[in-house]
Amino acid sequence: MKEALLQYAWQHKLFYTGKLATIKGEKVEVIDPGQLNKDAGPDFFNAKIKIGETLWAGNVEVHVNSSDWKNHHHSEDYAYNNIILHVIAKHDADIFRTSGAEIEQLILPCHEDLESRHEALMEPKSFVSCAKHLDKVPRILLSGWKNSLLTERLELKVNDIEILLQNTQNNWEEAFYITLARNFGTGINSIPFELLAKSLPQIYLAKHKENLTQIEAMLFGQSGLLNQSPTSDYANKLKQEYSFLKAKYKLQPIDAHLWKLLRLRPQNFPHMRIAQFATLTSKSSKLFSKVVNAKSIEEMESLFECSTSEYWQSHYTFNKTSHPKQKPIGKSTIKILLINSVVPLLFTYGRYKSDERMQEKALTLLEQITPEQNSIIKKWKQYNIVATTAFDSQALIHLKKQYCDCKKCLQCRIGHYVLTQNP
Ligand code: SF4
């Protein structure tokens, strides 16, 4: 048995309580297994255990073998002097505190099929290892678990935003601009897009917001893509503008090779995204303030509705032409921007300002947005786990990426259900 599973069995009392006895034969009663410690030190704090006729309060350590105690040097570590019980799967040594006093040990009689159920969860499967149990998971359990998952996901995003705020002297507009840029990269180009935004402070764009050509010149120039453009009136104009603005603001472009075009549909080429980002930047100054003050999802969406300049209506790259047509930011892209930029920023802002209504506004927004339709969400649907809003889809994406793919079934509520329910 793995140590993590033994710990889990102890934590959740998944053992036969009537059979508990120390290896010396003293009866054991677990009144409280203690609190799991995820940091250095004993595995469980503040346990309450009756051994024989004596009630003990203290810490508990869990190992597969008794000899692990010595192998981990706990017999010389004062932090382990308050261990009242050593919980093990196999007894192969007596163990002692630094004082030389012997520590009681208990071979944990785990529920008999716990290990086999856990092994089944750890087996690699095409999507999730608990698939055959999913239709039995109570909806109420799933609903509560999605709430917790969504909170965890938001916390990860809040952490990223806090780092951005630290690096921008608490400039919310700048943090929003960089987050927005990252999400304009729609996954595959998110890193170069973020680097592009970081290389070009928003304040420079704001100074030239009346002149879309200058904004495009700065963005395409800083992206490195302008260097690769063939000669044309438009490209020459951008190069001329960029040369002047680059010197004026002492700008350093990023490496053009960071951008990826392979397997992308032309409307998602970085050139198209940069052209749309340029128009959005030129049309909206203080976009984050507008987002904060928007009264409805429709108002919020309308803030991101814009197309490209004329040149990009007939081009996908500097080399690749297209039939002339409007190329606005699509509804699905606006949805991604709302989910991944607006919601986390609003939520973080609400927390900073101790404004619960702002945090509520962020969560309500997620509930108003339709779910993403990516491969993860489609797969969950095959197992009848259906996302009805972006709140759900974000939670399910988090579950797959942060739990299923990392084999963290012991920390998952569905995993707990699978491990503990009667067959
Ligand atoms: S983490 Fe949870 S949902 Fe994912 S495979 Fe394990 S038990 Fe299933």
Short mmCIF file of C-alpha atoms and ligand atoms in Angstrom, two decimals:
data_model
loop_
_atom_site.label_atom_id
_atom_site.label_comp_id
_atom_site.label_asym_id
_atom_site.label_seq_id
_atom_site.Cartn_x
_atom_site.Cartn_y
_atom_site.Cartn_z
CA MET A 1 0.00 0.00 0.00
CA LYS A 2 1.20 3.51 -0.85
CA GLU A 3 1.86 5.94 2.01
CA ALA A 4 -0.52 8.54 0.56
CA LEU A 5 -3.36 6.00 0.60
CA LEU A 6 -2.54 4.90 4.16
CA GLN A 7 -2.65 8.57 5.23
CA TYR A 8 -5.95 8.95 3.40
CA ALA A 9 -7.41 5.89 5.13
CA TRP A 10 -6.32 7.29 8.51
CA GLN A 11 -7.65 10.77 7.76
CA HIS A 12 -11.09 9.53 6.66
CA LYS A 13 -11.29 6.60 9.08
CA LEU A 14 -11.50 4.05 6.27
CA PHE A 15 -10.48 1.17 8.51
CA TYR A 16 -12.14 -1.44 10.72
CA THR A 17 -12.48 0.30 14.06
CA GLY A 18 -13.37 -2.87 15.98
CA LYS A 19 -10.02 -4.47 15.23
CA LEU A 20 -7.68 -1.70 16.34
CA ALA A 21 -4.79 -2.70 18.56
CA THR A 22 -1.14 -1.71 18.90
CA ILE A 23 1.47 -4.27 17.94
CA LYS A 24 1.89 -4.88 21.66
CA GLY A 25 -1.80 -5.83 21.87
CA GLU A 26 -3.26 -2.73 23.53
CA LYS A 27 -6.74 -1.74 22.38
CA VAL A 28 -6.84 1.48 20.33
CA GLU A 29 -9.75 3.86 19.94
CA VAL A 30 -9.42 6.75 17.48
CA ILE A 31 -11.43 9.65 18.86
CA ASP A 32 -9.99 12.19 16.43
CA PRO A 33 -7.42 11.30 13.73
CA GLY A 34 -6.09 14.90 13.82
CA GLN A 35 -5.58 17.50 11.14
CA LEU A 36 -3.58 16.60 8.06
CA ASN A 37 -0.34 18.59 7.87
CA LYS A 38 0.78 19.29 4.31
CA ASP A 39 4.01 20.97 5.39
CA ALA A 40 7.16 19.66 7.05
CA GLY A 41 6.74 17.81 10.33
CA PRO A 42 4.37 15.11 11.57
CA ASP A 43 1.57 13.98 9.24
CA PHE A 44 -1.32 14.74 11.61
CA PHE A 45 -1.57 17.32 14.38
CA ASN A 46 -3.79 17.33 17.46
CA ALA A 47 -5.05 13.78 17.28
CA LYS A 48 -6.93 12.24 20.22
CA ILE A 49 -6.43 8.53 20.71
CA LYS A 50 -7.21 6.17 23.54
CA ILE A 51 -4.58 3.45 23.95
CA GLY A 52 -5.50 0.93 26.59
CA GLU A 53 -7.09 3.02 29.35
CA THR A 54 -5.10 6.18 28.60
CA LEU A 55 -6.37 9.07 26.49
CA TRP A 56 -3.55 10.68 24.50
CA ALA A 57 -3.50 14.00 22.66
CA GLY A 58 -0.71 14.73 20.22
CA ASN A 59 0.58 14.03 16.72
CA VAL A 60 0.46 10.99 14.46
CA GLU A 61 2.96 9.86 11.87
CA VAL A 62 2.08 7.51 8.99
CA HIS A 63 4.55 5.27 7.14
CA VAL A 64 4.27 2.11 5.09
CA ASN A 65 6.94 0.32 7.17
CA SER A 66 7.94 0.95 10.79
CA SER A 67 11.58 1.11 9.67
CA ASP A 68 10.76 4.25 7.63
CA TRP A 69 10.76 6.08 10.96
CA LYS A 70 14.48 5.49 11.36
CA ASN A 71 15.21 5.84 7.63
CA HIS A 72 13.67 9.32 7.72
CA HIS A 73 15.75 10.19 10.82
CA HIS A 74 12.72 10.92 12.98
CA SER A 75 14.37 9.18 15.96
CA GLU A 76 16.86 12.09 16.07
CA ASP A 77 14.33 14.84 15.34
CA TYR A 78 12.78 16.72 18.29
CA ALA A 79 9.84 17.76 16.06
CA TYR A 80 8.65 14.14 16.30
CA ASN A 81 8.83 13.79 20.07
CA ASN A 82 5.11 14.48 20.43
CA ILE A 83 4.09 11.54 18.23
CA ILE A 84 1.56 9.48 20.17
CA LEU A 85 1.05 6.79 17.55
CA HIS A 86 2.92 5.49 14.51
CA VAL A 87 0.41 4.22 11.93
CA ILE A 88 1.87 1.63 9.56
CA ALA A 89 1.03 -1.06 7.03
CA LYS A 90 3.88 -3.37 8.00
CA HIS A 91 5.78 -3.81 11.25
CA ASP A 92 9.49 -4.44 10.77
CA ALA A 93 11.09 -2.44 13.62
CA ASP A 94 10.43 -0.92 17.03
CA ILE A 95 10.77 2.86 17.09
CA PHE A 96 11.83 5.43 19.69
CA ARG A 97 11.77 9.15 20.51
CA THR A 98 14.99 11.15 20.97
CA SER A 99 14.68 10.40 24.70
CA GLY A 100 14.80 6.68 23.98
CA ALA A 101 11.12 6.12 24.94
CA GLU A 102 9.37 3.63 22.69
CA ILE A 103 6.44 4.81 20.52
CA GLU A 104 3.28 2.77 20.16
CA GLN A 105 2.58 1.45 16.62
CA LEU A 106 -0.62 0.38 14.93
CA ILE A 107 -0.97 -1.70 11.78
CA LEU A 108 -3.97 -0.06 10.17
CA PRO A 109 -6.64 -2.58 9.10
CA CYS A 110 -7.85 -0.67 6.04
CA HIS A 111 -11.14 -1.50 4.33
CA GLU A 112 -10.35 -4.50 2.20
CA ASP A 113 -11.05 -3.15 -1.29
CA LEU A 114 -9.61 0.32 -0.68
CA GLU A 115 -6.29 -0.50 -2.30
CA SER A 116 -7.79 -2.17 -5.37
CA ARG A 117 -10.19 0.74 -5.92
CA HIS A 118 -7.31 3.17 -5.61
CA GLU A 119 -5.19 1.18 -8.05
CA ALA A 120 -8.07 1.27 -10.55
CA LEU A 121 -8.18 5.06 -10.22
CA MET A 122 -4.44 5.29 -10.84
CA GLU A 123 -4.61 3.26 -14.07
CA PRO A 124 -4.13 5.36 -17.20
CA LYS A 125 -7.42 5.81 -19.08
CA SER A 126 -8.23 7.70 -22.25
CA PHE A 127 -10.05 10.50 -20.43
CA VAL A 128 -10.64 9.99 -16.71
CA SER A 129 -10.01 6.84 -14.68
CA CYS A 130 -13.31 7.09 -12.76
CA ALA A 131 -15.39 7.20 -15.96
CA LYS A 132 -17.46 4.10 -15.18
CA HIS A 133 -18.55 5.58 -11.82
CA LEU A 134 -19.50 9.04 -13.06
CA ASP A 135 -23.18 8.31 -13.71
CA LYS A 136 -23.60 7.27 -10.05
CA VAL A 137 -22.03 10.39 -8.52
CA PRO A 138 -24.79 12.36 -6.75
CA ARG A 139 -25.53 15.66 -8.50
CA ILE A 140 -25.40 17.53 -5.23
CA LEU A 141 -21.87 16.28 -4.60
CA LEU A 142 -20.87 17.35 -8.09
CA SER A 143 -22.43 20.75 -7.68
CA GLY A 144 -20.58 21.47 -4.42
CA TRP A 145 -17.33 20.17 -5.91
CA LYS A 146 -17.69 22.46 -8.96
CA ASN A 147 -18.07 25.46 -6.65
CA SER A 148 -14.83 24.57 -4.87
CA LEU A 149 -13.03 23.90 -8.16
CA LEU A 150 -14.11 27.24 -9.55
CA THR A 151 -12.84 29.00 -6.44
CA GLU A 152 -9.50 27.22 -6.78
CA ARG A 153 -9.26 28.18 -10.45
CA LEU A 154 -10.01 31.78 -9.69
CA GLU A 155 -7.39 31.78 -6.94
CA LEU A 156 -4.74 30.65 -9.44
CA LYS A 157 -5.71 33.48 -11.75
CA VAL A 158 -5.78 35.96 -8.87
CA ASN A 159 -2.19 34.91 -8.04
CA ASP A 160 -1.10 35.67 -11.62
CA ILE A 161 -2.82 39.05 -11.50
CA GLU A 162 -1.23 39.92 -8.17
CA ILE A 163 2.19 39.30 -9.71
CA LEU A 164 1.26 41.55 -12.62
CA LEU A 165 0.10 44.24 -10.19
CA GLN A 166 3.37 44.03 -8.29
CA ASN A 167 5.27 44.48 -11.53
CA THR A 168 3.13 47.42 -12.69
CA GLN A 169 3.03 49.39 -9.42
CA ASN A 170 -0.60 48.46 -8.87
CA ASN A 171 -1.66 49.80 -12.24
CA TRP A 172 -4.98 48.03 -12.88
CA GLU A 173 -5.31 49.27 -16.46
CA GLU A 174 -1.83 47.96 -17.29
CA ALA A 175 -2.52 44.61 -15.58
CA PHE A 176 -5.77 44.32 -17.55
CA TYR A 177 -4.05 45.26 -20.80
CA ILE A 178 -1.41 42.54 -20.33
CA THR A 179 -3.99 39.91 -19.30
CA LEU A 180 -6.16 40.83 -22.25
CA ALA A 181 -3.19 40.56 -24.61
CA ARG A 182 -2.35 37.11 -23.28
CA ASN A 183 -5.90 35.97 -24.00
CA PHE A 184 -5.85 37.48 -27.47
CA GLY A 185 -3.19 34.82 -28.14
CA THR A 186 -5.90 32.13 -27.58
CA GLY A 187 -3.60 29.54 -26.07
CA ILE A 188 -1.04 28.87 -28.75
CA ASN A 189 0.25 32.46 -28.99
CA SER A 190 -0.57 33.61 -25.47
CA ILE A 191 3.08 33.84 -24.39
CA PRO A 192 4.32 35.99 -27.30
CA PHE A 193 1.22 38.15 -26.99
CA GLU A 194 1.93 38.69 -23.30
CA LEU A 195 5.58 39.46 -24.04
CA LEU A 196 4.47 41.91 -26.72
CA ALA A 197 2.24 43.76 -24.25
CA LYS A 198 4.96 43.80 -21.61
CA SER A 199 7.44 45.21 -24.13
CA LEU A 200 5.06 48.02 -25.01
CA PRO A 201 3.55 49.83 -22.01
CA GLN A 202 -0.04 50.76 -22.59
CA ILE A 203 0.66 54.42 -21.88
CA TYR A 204 2.56 54.69 -25.20
CA LEU A 205 -0.41 53.30 -27.07
CA ALA A 206 -2.77 55.62 -25.20
CA LYS A 207 -0.73 58.65 -26.31
CA HIS A 208 -1.37 57.72 -29.94
CA LYS A 209 -4.91 56.40 -29.66
CA GLU A 210 -6.21 58.87 -32.24
CA ASN A 211 -3.87 57.40 -34.84
CA LEU A 212 -4.57 53.74 -35.63
CA THR A 213 -1.63 53.49 -38.03
CA GLN A 214 0.80 54.47 -35.28
CA ILE A 215 -0.77 51.98 -32.90
CA GLU A 216 -0.49 49.23 -35.51
CA ALA A 217 3.09 50.32 -36.21
CA MET A 218 4.04 49.96 -32.54
CA LEU A 219 2.27 46.63 -32.07
CA PHE A 220 3.46 45.02 -35.33
CA GLY A 221 6.91 46.54 -34.88
CA GLN A 222 7.23 45.23 -31.32
CA SER A 223 5.92 41.80 -32.37
CA GLY A 224 8.90 41.40 -34.70
CA LEU A 225 6.50 40.46 -37.52
CA LEU A 226 6.89 43.79 -39.29
CA ASN A 227 10.51 42.88 -40.05
CA GLN A 228 9.32 39.88 -42.03
CA SER A 229 6.86 41.82 -44.15
CA PRO A 230 7.43 42.24 -47.89
CA THR A 231 7.46 45.71 -49.39
CA SER A 232 4.07 47.39 -49.73
CA ASP A 233 2.74 50.87 -49.17
CA TYR A 234 1.11 49.79 -45.94
CA ALA A 235 4.15 47.92 -44.58
CA ASN A 236 6.45 50.79 -45.54
CA LYS A 237 4.24 53.25 -43.74
CA LEU A 238 4.24 51.09 -40.59
CA LYS A 239 8.02 50.67 -40.75
CA GLN A 240 8.51 54.39 -41.08
CA GLU A 241 6.23 55.13 -38.12
CA TYR A 242 7.73 52.34 -36.04
CA SER A 243 11.27 53.49 -36.65
CA PHE A 244 10.40 56.93 -35.25
CA LEU A 245 8.34 55.62 -32.28
CA LYS A 246 10.83 52.89 -31.43
CA ALA A 247 13.58 55.49 -31.04
CA LYS A 248 11.27 57.90 -29.20
CA TYR A 249 10.23 55.33 -26.56
CA LYS A 250 13.43 53.26 -26.66
CA LEU A 251 11.48 50.10 -27.52
CA GLN A 252 12.96 46.62 -27.96
CA PRO A 253 10.90 44.23 -30.12
CA ILE A 254 10.33 40.59 -29.22
CA ASP A 255 11.56 37.72 -31.37
CA ALA A 256 9.24 37.06 -34.35
CA HIS A 257 10.02 33.34 -34.14
CA LEU A 258 7.96 33.08 -30.96
CA TRP A 259 4.75 33.35 -32.97
CA LYS A 260 3.12 30.17 -34.20
CA LEU A 261 0.95 29.89 -37.32
CA LEU A 262 1.05 26.14 -37.86
CA ARG A 263 -2.36 24.44 -37.70
CA LEU A 264 -4.08 27.76 -37.02
CA ARG A 265 -7.05 28.88 -39.05
CA PRO A 266 -6.21 32.12 -40.90
CA GLN A 267 -8.64 34.16 -38.78
CA ASN A 268 -6.58 33.15 -35.73
CA PHE A 269 -3.20 34.08 -37.21
CA PRO A 270 -1.29 36.38 -34.86
CA HIS A 271 -1.41 39.14 -37.51
CA MET A 272 -5.20 39.12 -37.35
CA ARG A 273 -5.22 39.12 -33.58
CA ILE A 274 -2.71 41.96 -33.39
CA ALA A 275 -4.75 43.98 -35.92
CA GLN A 276 -7.90 43.48 -33.79
CA PHE A 277 -6.00 44.26 -30.60
CA ALA A 278 -4.74 47.45 -32.24
CA THR A 279 -8.27 48.58 -33.10
CA LEU A 280 -9.53 47.74 -29.63
CA THR A 281 -6.67 49.66 -28.02
CA SER A 282 -7.25 52.63 -30.26
CA LYS A 283 -11.01 52.67 -29.70
CA SER A 284 -10.99 52.22 -25.93
CA SER A 285 -8.84 53.99 -23.44
CA LYS A 286 -9.26 53.08 -19.77
CA LEU A 287 -10.94 49.85 -20.78
CA PHE A 288 -10.72 48.35 -17.32
CA SER A 289 -12.64 51.28 -15.79
CA LYS A 290 -15.32 50.74 -18.43
CA VAL A 291 -15.49 47.06 -17.55
CA VAL A 292 -15.80 47.89 -13.84
CA ASN A 293 -18.67 50.27 -14.58
CA ALA A 294 -20.49 48.12 -17.14
CA LYS A 295 -24.02 47.34 -15.95
CA SER A 296 -24.77 44.22 -17.98
CA ILE A 297 -23.13 41.43 -19.91
CA GLU A 298 -24.37 43.03 -23.16
CA GLU A 299 -22.65 46.29 -22.25
CA MET A 300 -19.53 44.35 -21.37
CA GLU A 301 -19.55 42.47 -24.69
CA SER A 302 -20.05 45.65 -26.65
CA LEU A 303 -16.79 47.04 -25.21
CA PHE A 304 -14.89 44.37 -27.14
CA GLU A 305 -16.76 44.61 -30.43
CA CYS A 306 -14.46 45.98 -33.08
CA SER A 307 -13.00 45.04 -36.43
CA THR A 308 -9.65 45.66 -38.12
CA SER A 309 -8.24 48.49 -40.20
CA GLU A 310 -8.89 48.40 -43.94
CA TYR A 311 -5.62 46.68 -44.88
CA TRP A 312 -6.39 43.68 -42.69
CA GLN A 313 -9.84 43.29 -44.25
CA SER A 314 -8.09 41.89 -47.31
CA HIS A 315 -5.09 40.20 -45.64
CA TYR A 316 -4.41 37.41 -43.13
CA THR A 317 -0.66 38.12 -42.95
CA PHE A 318 1.58 40.63 -44.70
CA ASN A 319 2.01 37.97 -47.42
CA LYS A 320 -1.36 36.27 -47.49
CA THR A 321 -4.32 38.07 -49.01
CA SER A 322 -8.00 37.27 -48.48
CA HIS A 323 -11.32 38.24 -50.01
CA PRO A 324 -12.11 41.71 -48.67
CA LYS A 325 -14.46 41.44 -45.70
CA GLN A 326 -14.94 42.75 -42.21
CA LYS A 327 -12.96 40.73 -39.65
CA PRO A 328 -14.43 41.63 -36.29
CA ILE A 329 -13.46 40.00 -33.03
CA GLY A 330 -15.68 36.92 -33.00
CA LYS A 331 -18.29 36.17 -30.35
CA SER A 332 -16.31 33.12 -29.17
CA THR A 333 -13.18 35.25 -28.73
CA ILE A 334 -15.15 37.85 -26.77
CA LYS A 335 -16.40 35.03 -24.57
CA ILE A 336 -12.81 33.89 -23.92
CA LEU A 337 -11.81 37.47 -23.09
CA LEU A 338 -14.68 37.80 -20.62
CA ILE A 339 -13.95 34.46 -18.96
CA ASN A 340 -10.18 34.73 -18.76
CA SER A 341 -9.54 38.46 -18.50
CA VAL A 342 -12.60 40.31 -17.26
CA VAL A 343 -13.82 37.85 -14.61
CA PRO A 344 -10.43 37.31 -12.88
CA LEU A 345 -9.57 41.03 -12.94
CA LEU A 346 -12.98 42.04 -11.59
CA PHE A 347 -12.77 39.38 -8.90
CA THR A 348 -9.28 40.47 -7.83
CA TYR A 349 -10.29 44.12 -7.92
CA GLY A 350 -13.30 43.37 -5.69
CA ARG A 351 -11.03 41.61 -3.23
CA TYR A 352 -8.53 44.50 -3.16
CA LYS A 353 -11.29 47.00 -2.59
CA SER A 354 -13.09 44.72 -0.10
CA ASP A 355 -16.05 45.09 -2.42
CA GLU A 356 -18.07 41.89 -2.28
CA ARG A 357 -20.52 43.18 -4.86
CA MET A 358 -17.69 43.41 -7.38
CA GLN A 359 -16.66 39.81 -6.64
CA GLU A 360 -20.29 38.79 -6.96
CA LYS A 361 -20.48 40.62 -10.27
CA ALA A 362 -17.53 38.57 -11.56
CA LEU A 363 -19.13 35.27 -10.51
CA THR A 364 -22.55 36.27 -11.87
CA LEU A 365 -20.92 37.09 -15.17
CA LEU A 366 -19.51 33.57 -15.36
CA GLU A 367 -22.98 32.19 -14.77
CA GLN A 368 -24.36 34.31 -17.62
CA ILE A 369 -21.78 33.22 -20.19
CA THR A 370 -22.39 30.06 -22.20
CA PRO A 371 -19.84 27.27 -21.59
CA GLU A 372 -16.67 26.90 -23.62
CA GLN A 373 -16.92 24.13 -26.22
CA ASN A 374 -13.43 22.67 -26.16
CA SER A 375 -12.35 19.02 -26.24
CA ILE A 376 -12.39 18.70 -22.43
CA ILE A 377 -15.96 19.94 -22.10
CA LYS A 378 -17.12 17.73 -24.97
CA LYS A 379 -15.55 14.68 -23.30
CA TRP A 380 -17.19 15.41 -19.93
CA LYS A 381 -20.48 15.63 -21.78
CA GLN A 382 -20.01 12.10 -23.12
CA TYR A 383 -20.11 10.98 -19.47
CA ASN A 384 -23.21 13.06 -18.74
CA ILE A 385 -21.26 15.72 -16.89
CA VAL A 386 -22.74 18.69 -18.72
CA ALA A 387 -21.55 22.28 -18.41
CA THR A 388 -24.47 24.68 -18.72
CA THR A 389 -22.54 27.90 -18.06
CA ALA A 390 -18.95 29.14 -18.13
CA PHE A 391 -18.96 28.70 -14.35
CA ASP A 392 -19.38 24.95 -14.93
CA SER A 393 -16.97 24.70 -17.84
CA GLN A 394 -14.22 26.52 -15.94
CA ALA A 395 -14.68 24.19 -12.98
CA LEU A 396 -14.58 21.10 -15.21
CA ILE A 397 -11.48 22.30 -17.07
CA HIS A 398 -9.80 22.84 -13.70
CA LEU A 399 -10.82 19.36 -12.54
CA LYS A 400 -9.35 17.70 -15.62
CA LYS A 401 -6.12 19.69 -15.71
CA GLN A 402 -5.34 20.04 -12.02
CA TYR A 403 -6.71 16.76 -10.67
CA CYS A 404 -7.33 14.04 -13.26
CA ASP A 405 -4.20 14.71 -15.31
CA CYS A 406 -2.11 14.96 -12.10
CA LYS A 407 -3.60 11.76 -10.64
CA LYS A 408 -4.89 13.64 -7.61
CA CYS A 409 -7.88 11.34 -7.13
CA LEU A 410 -7.26 11.23 -3.36
CA GLN A 411 -7.91 14.97 -3.21
CA CYS A 412 -10.95 14.82 -5.48
CA ARG A 413 -14.48 14.55 -4.11
CA ILE A 414 -15.48 12.23 -6.93
CA GLY A 415 -12.44 10.10 -6.06
CA HIS A 416 -13.58 10.07 -2.43
CA TYR A 417 -17.02 8.91 -3.51
CA VAL A 418 -15.52 6.11 -5.64
CA LEU A 419 -13.24 4.99 -2.81
CA THR A 420 -15.83 4.98 -0.08
CA GLN A 421 -19.17 3.95 -1.57
CA ASN A 422 -20.50 0.42 -1.29
CA PRO A 423 -20.26 -1.37 -4.66
S1 SF4 B 1 -9.36 13.28 -10.16
FE1 SF4 B 1 -11.49 12.84 -9.67
S2 SF4 B 1 -12.63 13.12 -11.58
FE2 SF4 B 1 -10.46 12.93 -12.07
S3 SF4 B 1 -10.09 10.77 -12.50
FE3 SF4 B 1 -9.64 11.07 -10.33
S4 SF4 B 1 -11.56 10.65 -9.30
FE4 SF4 B 1 -12.07 10.96 -11.43
#
